[in-house]
Coordinates of C-alpha atoms in Angstrom, one line a residue:
M1045 CA 222.5 87.6 24.8
T1046 CA 222.0 85.0 27.5
V1047 CA 218.9 85.7 29.5
D1048 CA 219.5 85.1 33.2
H1049 CA 216.6 83.3 34.9
R1050 CA 215.6 81.1 37.8
L1051 CA 214.3 77.6 37.3
V1052 CA 212.0 75.8 39.7
G1053 CA 211.1 72.2 39.1
T1054 CA 212.0 69.6 36.4
G1055 CA 208.6 68.5 35.1
P1056 CA 207.4 68.3 31.5
N1057 CA 204.9 71.1 31.7
R1058 CA 206.8 74.3 30.9
V1059 CA 205.8 77.7 32.3
V1060 CA 207.4 81.2 32.1
V1061 CA 206.5 83.4 35.0
L1062 CA 206.5 87.2 34.9
H1063 CA 206.5 89.3 38.1
D1064 CA 204.7 92.5 39.0
W1065 CA 205.9 96.1 39.0
F1066 CA 207.2 95.8 42.6
G1067 CA 208.6 92.3 42.3
T1068 CA 211.4 90.1 41.0
A1069 CA 211.9 86.6 39.8
A1070 CA 212.8 85.7 43.4
G1071 CA 210.0 87.7 45.0
W1072 CA 207.1 85.2 44.9
G1073 CA 207.0 84.5 48.6
P1074 CA 206.0 81.1 50.3
F1075 CA 204.0 80.2 47.2
L1076 CA 207.2 78.7 45.6
E1077 CA 207.4 76.1 48.3
Y1078 CA 204.1 74.6 47.2
L1079 CA 204.7 74.2 43.5
D1080 CA 204.8 70.7 42.0
G1081 CA 208.3 70.4 40.6
S1082 CA 207.8 66.9 39.3
A1083 CA 205.0 68.0 37.0
F1084 CA 206.2 71.5 36.0
T1085 CA 209.3 73.4 35.2
Y1086 CA 208.9 77.1 35.9
A1087 CA 211.2 79.7 34.5
F1088 CA 211.1 83.0 36.5
L1089 CA 212.4 86.0 34.6
D1090 CA 213.7 89.3 36.0
Y1091 CA 213.0 92.3 33.8
R1092 CA 215.8 94.5 32.7
G1093 CA 216.6 96.9 35.5
Y1094 CA 215.3 94.4 38.2
G1095 CA 216.7 91.7 40.4
E1096 CA 219.6 89.7 38.9
R1097 CA 219.3 91.8 35.7
A1098 CA 219.3 95.2 37.4
D1099 CA 222.4 96.2 35.4
V1100 CA 221.1 95.0 32.0
A1101 CA 220.5 98.1 29.9
G1102 CA 217.2 98.5 28.1
D1103 CA 214.3 100.7 27.2
Y1104 CA 212.2 99.2 30.0
T1105 CA 209.1 98.4 28.0
L1106 CA 206.6 95.6 27.7
A1107 CA 207.7 94.9 24.2
E1108 CA 211.3 94.4 25.5
I1109 CA 210.0 92.0 28.2
A1110 CA 208.2 90.0 25.5
G1111 CA 211.4 89.8 23.4
D1112 CA 213.3 88.6 26.4
V1113 CA 210.7 86.0 27.2
L1114 CA 210.9 84.6 23.6
A1115 CA 214.7 84.7 23.8
L1116 CA 214.7 82.8 27.0
A1117 CA 212.3 80.2 25.6
D1118 CA 214.7 79.7 22.7
Q1119 CA 217.6 79.5 25.1
L1120 CA 215.8 76.8 27.0
G1121 CA 214.7 74.9 23.9
W1122 CA 211.0 75.5 24.7
E1123 CA 209.0 75.8 21.5
R1124 CA 205.7 76.0 23.4
F1125 CA 205.1 77.1 26.9
S1126 CA 202.4 78.5 29.3
L1127 CA 202.6 82.0 30.7
V1128 CA 201.8 83.2 34.2
G1129 CA 201.9 87.0 34.8
H1130 CA 201.2 88.9 37.9
S1131 CA 199.8 92.5 37.7
M1132 CA 202.1 94.3 35.2
G1133 CA 203.5 90.9 34.4
G1134 CA 200.0 89.9 33.2
K1135 CA 200.1 92.7 30.6
A1136 CA 203.6 91.7 29.6
A1137 CA 202.5 88.1 29.2
Q1138 CA 199.8 89.3 26.8
R1139 CA 202.4 91.1 24.8
V1140 CA 204.2 87.8 24.4
L1141 CA 200.9 86.3 23.1
A1142 CA 200.5 89.2 20.7
E1143 CA 204.0 88.6 19.3
A1144 CA 204.0 84.8 19.1
P1145 CA 200.5 83.3 19.6
H1146 CA 201.6 80.0 18.2
R1147 CA 204.1 79.4 21.0
V1148 CA 201.7 80.0 24.0
R1149 CA 199.9 77.0 25.4
K1150 CA 197.9 78.6 28.2
L1151 CA 197.8 82.0 29.9
A1152 CA 197.2 82.7 33.6
G1153 CA 196.7 86.3 34.7
V1154 CA 197.1 87.0 38.5
A1155 CA 195.5 90.3 39.4
P1156 CA 196.6 91.2 35.9
V1157 CA 196.7 94.5 34.1
P1158 CA 194.6 94.3 30.9
A1159 CA 196.0 94.7 27.4
S1160 CA 194.1 97.9 27.0
A1161 CA 195.3 101.2 28.6
Y1162 CA 194.9 101.4 32.4
P1163 CA 194.7 105.2 33.0
L1164 CA 195.5 106.7 36.4
E1165 CA 193.9 110.0 37.3
G1166 CA 194.0 112.5 40.1
D1167 CA 195.4 111.2 43.4
A1168 CA 196.0 107.8 41.9
Y1169 CA 198.2 109.3 39.2
D1170 CA 200.2 111.3 41.8
L1171 CA 200.6 108.2 44.1
F1172 CA 201.8 105.9 41.4
H1173 CA 204.0 108.3 39.5
G1174 CA 205.6 109.5 42.8
A1175 CA 206.5 105.9 43.7
A1176 CA 209.9 105.8 41.9
E1177 CA 211.3 108.4 44.2
R1178 CA 209.2 108.1 47.4
P1179 CA 209.3 104.9 49.4
A1180 CA 206.2 106.0 51.3
N1181 CA 204.2 105.9 48.0
R1182 CA 205.3 102.4 47.4
R1183 CA 204.2 101.4 50.9
A1184 CA 200.8 103.1 50.4
I1185 CA 200.2 101.3 47.1
L1186 CA 200.9 98.0 48.7
D1187 CA 198.5 98.8 51.5
L1188 CA 195.8 99.9 49.2
V1189 CA 195.9 96.9 46.8
T1190 CA 195.8 94.4 49.7
G1191 CA 192.7 96.1 51.1
N1192 CA 194.4 97.8 54.1
R1193 CA 194.6 94.3 55.6
A1194 CA 198.4 93.6 55.6
G1195 CA 200.5 94.2 58.7
G1196 CA 203.3 96.8 58.9
V1197 CA 206.0 94.2 59.0
W1198 CA 205.0 92.8 55.6
L1199 CA 204.4 96.3 54.1
D1200 CA 207.9 97.4 55.2
R1201 CA 209.5 94.3 53.9
M1202 CA 207.9 94.5 50.5
T1203 CA 208.7 98.2 50.2
A1204 CA 212.4 97.6 51.1
Q1205 CA 212.5 94.7 48.7
S1206 CA 211.1 96.8 45.9
L1207 CA 213.6 99.6 46.5
A1208 CA 216.6 97.2 46.7
A1209 CA 215.7 95.2 43.7
S1210 CA 214.7 97.7 41.0
R1211 CA 216.4 100.7 39.4
K1212 CA 214.4 103.9 39.7
E1213 CA 214.6 104.7 36.0
A1214 CA 213.3 101.2 35.1
F1215 CA 210.6 101.4 37.7
A1216 CA 209.3 104.7 36.3
A1217 CA 209.6 103.7 32.7
Y1218 CA 207.7 100.5 33.1
L1219 CA 204.9 102.4 34.8
D1220 CA 204.5 104.7 31.8
D1221 CA 204.3 101.8 29.5
W1222 CA 201.9 99.5 31.4
T1223 CA 199.5 102.3 32.1
T1224 CA 199.3 103.8 28.6
L1225 CA 199.9 101.0 26.1
D1226 CA 196.9 99.6 24.4
F1227 CA 197.3 96.5 22.2
A1228 CA 193.9 94.9 23.1
A1229 CA 193.0 94.7 19.4
K1230 CA 196.0 92.3 18.9
V1231 CA 194.7 89.7 21.4
A1232 CA 191.0 90.2 21.4
G1233 CA 189.1 87.1 20.3
S1234 CA 191.9 84.7 21.0
R1235 CA 190.6 81.2 21.8
L1236 CA 193.6 80.4 24.0
P1237 CA 192.8 78.8 27.3
V1238 CA 193.0 81.7 29.7
K1239 CA 192.3 82.0 33.4
V1240 CA 192.3 85.1 35.6
F1241 CA 192.8 85.0 39.3
V1242 CA 191.7 88.0 41.4
G1243 CA 191.8 88.6 45.1
E1244 CA 188.5 89.5 46.8
H1245 CA 190.2 92.4 48.6
D1246 CA 192.0 93.9 45.6
V1247 CA 190.5 97.3 45.0
A1248 CA 192.6 98.2 42.0
L1249 CA 192.5 95.1 39.7
S1250 CA 189.1 93.9 40.9
E1251 CA 186.6 91.4 39.6
P1252 CA 184.5 94.0 37.8
V1253 CA 187.7 95.3 36.1
M1254 CA 188.6 91.8 34.9
R1255 CA 185.1 91.2 33.6
A1256 CA 185.2 94.4 31.6
T1257 CA 188.6 93.7 30.1
W1258 CA 190.2 90.2 30.3
L1259 CA 186.9 88.3 30.0
A1260 CA 185.7 90.6 27.2
H1261 CA 189.0 90.1 25.3
Y1262 CA 189.2 86.3 25.6
P1263 CA 186.0 84.5 24.8
D1264 CA 187.0 81.3 26.6
A1265 CA 188.5 82.9 29.7
E1266 CA 187.5 81.9 33.2
L1267 CA 187.7 83.9 36.4
E1268 CA 188.4 82.7 39.9
T1269 CA 188.1 85.0 42.9
L1270 CA 190.5 84.0 45.7
A1271 CA 189.0 84.4 49.1
G1272 CA 191.1 86.0 51.8
S1273 CA 193.4 87.6 49.3
G1274 CA 194.2 91.0 47.9
H1275 CA 196.7 91.8 45.1
Y1276 CA 199.3 89.3 46.3
P1277 CA 197.9 85.8 46.6
M1278 CA 201.4 84.3 46.5
Y1279 CA 201.9 85.8 49.9
E1280 CA 198.4 86.0 51.2
V1281 CA 197.0 82.6 50.3
P1282 CA 200.0 80.7 48.9
V1283 CA 198.7 77.1 49.3
A1284 CA 195.3 77.7 47.8
F1285 CA 196.8 79.8 45.0
A1286 CA 199.4 77.2 44.1
V1287 CA 196.7 74.5 43.8
A1288 CA 194.3 76.6 41.8
L1289 CA 197.0 77.7 39.4
E1290 CA 198.4 74.3 38.7
D1291 CA 195.0 72.8 38.3
F1292 CA 194.5 75.2 35.4
L1293 CA 198.0 74.8 33.9
A1294 CA 197.8 71.0 34.0
G1295 CA 194.2 70.6 32.7

C-alpha cells in the first residue's frame, strides 16, 4: 500500500510529523511557513480516517499509525528519521519508537499524550467521548486546552476543520486507544534524545503531567514551556515554536 503524505522541505534532516486528535497533515497552521526547508525534509502523515486518507479503511489504533509511519519511511527510503508528535500524535510517535527503536534519531513531543494510560473521568469523560457526535463538545475541548484564551473565530474554524477532515468512527476509535493504551514499559529507560514542548496555558497536558510521565520515562528528556501558548503552539506562537523545535532536531 502506498502511504499518501505531504512533504515540506528538501533538506537532509528527515522528520516524520504526526498530528493531534483534531488535526490533519495539513492542519499545522502558520507554523509551516517558518520551517527551514533547506535543512529539513518533513513528511506529514494523515491517519487512516483523516484528511487525504479519510477513505482508507483501518482499525484506527496507535499500532496501525506506527505501522503506517514505518511503511512511509520505507517508501521514502528513510532508514532513520526523527519524530514529531502533537498531543495524540505524541503517543503515536512513541509507539513507533516501541516498534522500531533503531530507526528513530530524535523524538519531539508537542503537548504530547504519555505512553501510559491517560484516563478521563466524570465530566471530562463525557466531554471527550461525546465529541465524535457533538460539535459543541469539540469546540469546548479546544477552548479548554488553550486556557479559554482563543477567540471565537479560531475556535469555530478549528471545530469545522475537525468535523470536515475526520470520520466520526475513526475519531471515536482513536480516542478509546490513546486514553486507555499503556505501553510505557516498552519505552521507559530509553536514552534517545527527547524533548517535550508544553504550552504554559495548557490545562490538560501540562508541565506537571509531563514531569510525571515523559520525563520519568526518558532519562535524557528535556522540557521547554512555551510562553504565551496553550495546547496549539503551531497556531498560538508559530515563529517561536518553529525555532525551538528545529534547534532541537538539528542539534
